[in-house]
C-alpha atoms as an extended CHARMM CRD file, in Angstrom:
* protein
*
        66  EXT
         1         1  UNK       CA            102.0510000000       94.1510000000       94.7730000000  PROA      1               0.0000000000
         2         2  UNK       CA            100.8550000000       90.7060000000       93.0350000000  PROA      2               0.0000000000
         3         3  UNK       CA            101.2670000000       88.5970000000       96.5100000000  PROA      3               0.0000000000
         4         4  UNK       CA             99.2530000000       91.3190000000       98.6730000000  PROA      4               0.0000000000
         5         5  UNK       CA             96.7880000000       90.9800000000       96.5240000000  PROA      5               0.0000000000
         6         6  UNK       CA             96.8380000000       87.4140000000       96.0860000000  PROA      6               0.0000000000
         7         7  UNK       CA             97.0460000000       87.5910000000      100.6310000000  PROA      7               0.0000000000
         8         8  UNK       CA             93.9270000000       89.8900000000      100.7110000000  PROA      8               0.0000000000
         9         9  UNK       CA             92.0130000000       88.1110000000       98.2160000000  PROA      9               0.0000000000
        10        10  UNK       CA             91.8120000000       84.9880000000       99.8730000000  PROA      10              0.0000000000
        11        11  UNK       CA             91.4480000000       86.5740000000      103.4100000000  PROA      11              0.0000000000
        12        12  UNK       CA             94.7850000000       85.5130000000      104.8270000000  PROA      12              0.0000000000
        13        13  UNK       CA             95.2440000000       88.5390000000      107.0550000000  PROA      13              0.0000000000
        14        14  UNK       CA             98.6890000000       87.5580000000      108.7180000000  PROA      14              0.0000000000
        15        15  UNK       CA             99.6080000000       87.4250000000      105.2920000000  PROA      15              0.0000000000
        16        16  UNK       CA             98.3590000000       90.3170000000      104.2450000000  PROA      16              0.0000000000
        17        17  UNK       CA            100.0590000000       92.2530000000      107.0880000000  PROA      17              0.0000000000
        18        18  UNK       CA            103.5300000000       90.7940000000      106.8550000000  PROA      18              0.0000000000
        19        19  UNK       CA            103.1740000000       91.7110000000      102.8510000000  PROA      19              0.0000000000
        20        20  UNK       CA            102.0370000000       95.1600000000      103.7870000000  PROA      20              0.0000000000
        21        21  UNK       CA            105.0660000000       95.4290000000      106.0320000000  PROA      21              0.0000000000
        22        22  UNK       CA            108.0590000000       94.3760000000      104.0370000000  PROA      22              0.0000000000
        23        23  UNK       CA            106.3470000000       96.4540000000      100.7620000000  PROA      23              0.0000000000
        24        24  UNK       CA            106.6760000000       99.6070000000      103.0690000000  PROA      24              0.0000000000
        25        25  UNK       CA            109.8410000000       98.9460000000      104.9700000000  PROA      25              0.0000000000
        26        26  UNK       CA            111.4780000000       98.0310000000      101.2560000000  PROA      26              0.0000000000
        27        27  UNK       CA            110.2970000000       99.3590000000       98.5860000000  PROA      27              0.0000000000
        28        28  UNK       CA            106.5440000000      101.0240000000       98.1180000000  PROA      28              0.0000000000
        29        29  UNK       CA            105.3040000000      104.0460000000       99.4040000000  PROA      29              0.0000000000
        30        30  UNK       CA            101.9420000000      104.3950000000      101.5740000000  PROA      30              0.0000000000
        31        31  UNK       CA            100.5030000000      106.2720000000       98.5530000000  PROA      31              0.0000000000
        32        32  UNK       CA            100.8570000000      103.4030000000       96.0690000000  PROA      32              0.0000000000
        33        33  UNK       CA             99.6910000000      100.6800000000       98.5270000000  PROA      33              0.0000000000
        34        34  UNK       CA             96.5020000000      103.3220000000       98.7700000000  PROA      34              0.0000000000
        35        35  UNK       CA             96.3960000000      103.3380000000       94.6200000000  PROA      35              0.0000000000
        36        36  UNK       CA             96.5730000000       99.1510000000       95.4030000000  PROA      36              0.0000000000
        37        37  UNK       CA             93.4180000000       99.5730000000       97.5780000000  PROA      37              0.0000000000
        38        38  UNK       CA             91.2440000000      101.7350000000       94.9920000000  PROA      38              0.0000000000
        39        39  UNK       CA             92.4040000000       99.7480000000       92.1040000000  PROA      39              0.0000000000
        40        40  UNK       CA             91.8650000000       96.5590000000       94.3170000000  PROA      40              0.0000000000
        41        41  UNK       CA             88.3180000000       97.8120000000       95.0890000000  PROA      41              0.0000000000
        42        42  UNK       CA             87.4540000000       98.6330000000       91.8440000000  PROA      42              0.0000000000
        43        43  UNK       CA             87.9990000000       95.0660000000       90.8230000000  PROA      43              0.0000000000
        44        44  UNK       CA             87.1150000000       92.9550000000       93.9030000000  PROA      44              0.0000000000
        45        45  UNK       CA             84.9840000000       94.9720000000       95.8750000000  PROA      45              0.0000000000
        46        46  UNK       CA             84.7950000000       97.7340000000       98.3640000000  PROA      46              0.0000000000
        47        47  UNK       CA             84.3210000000       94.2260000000      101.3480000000  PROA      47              0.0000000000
        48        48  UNK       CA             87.7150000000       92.3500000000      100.0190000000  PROA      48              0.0000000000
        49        49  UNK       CA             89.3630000000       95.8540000000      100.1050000000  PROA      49              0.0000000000
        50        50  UNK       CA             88.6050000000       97.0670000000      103.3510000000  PROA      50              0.0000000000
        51        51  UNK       CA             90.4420000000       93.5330000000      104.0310000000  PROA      51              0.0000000000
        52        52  UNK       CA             93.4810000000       95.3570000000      102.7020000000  PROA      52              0.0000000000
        53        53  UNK       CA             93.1230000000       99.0700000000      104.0880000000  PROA      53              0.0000000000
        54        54  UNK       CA             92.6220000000       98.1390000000      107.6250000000  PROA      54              0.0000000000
        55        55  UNK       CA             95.9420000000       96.4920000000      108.0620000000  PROA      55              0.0000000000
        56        56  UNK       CA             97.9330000000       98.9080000000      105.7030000000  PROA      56              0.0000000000
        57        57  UNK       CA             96.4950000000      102.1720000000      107.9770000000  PROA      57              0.0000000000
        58        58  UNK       CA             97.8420000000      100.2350000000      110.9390000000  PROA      58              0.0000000000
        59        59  UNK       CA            100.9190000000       98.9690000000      109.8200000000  PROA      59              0.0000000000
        60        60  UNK       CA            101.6990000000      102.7630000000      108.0720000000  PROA      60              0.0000000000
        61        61  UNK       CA            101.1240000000      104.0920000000      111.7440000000  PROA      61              0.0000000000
        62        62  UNK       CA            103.4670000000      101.5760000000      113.2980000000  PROA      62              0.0000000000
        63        63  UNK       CA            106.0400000000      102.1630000000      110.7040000000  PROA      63              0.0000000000
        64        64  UNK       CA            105.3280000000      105.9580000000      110.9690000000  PROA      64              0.0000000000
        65        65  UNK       CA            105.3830000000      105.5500000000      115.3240000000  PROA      65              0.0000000000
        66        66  UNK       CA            109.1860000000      104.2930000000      114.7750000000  PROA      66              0.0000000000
């Protein structure tokens, strides 16, 4: 979870999708990326988290489409 945060935090967005991706195609579940979010929020802000949520909704759809 470290380099998603580490993506989101400095507003790389590619980044932060591609990081997104591989966590839920190998190894996290949707629900812990959410705890990520909150946790992230609570820390950096509600701004710098939206930053995250956005791309984890629509990579979680994509991943759910397939």
């Amino acid at each position: 979870a470290q380099p998603i945060s580490l993506a989101s935090s400095a507003a790389v967005d590619e980044e932060v999708t591609e990081q997104l991706r591989a966590a839920l195609t190998l190894r996290m579940t949707r629900a812990e990326l959410e705890e990520l979010v909150v946790r992230f929020a609570v820390y950096l802000g509600r701004n710098l988290a939206r930053r995250l949520d956005d791309p984890l909704v629509e990579v979680a759809e994509a991943i759910d489409d397939t």
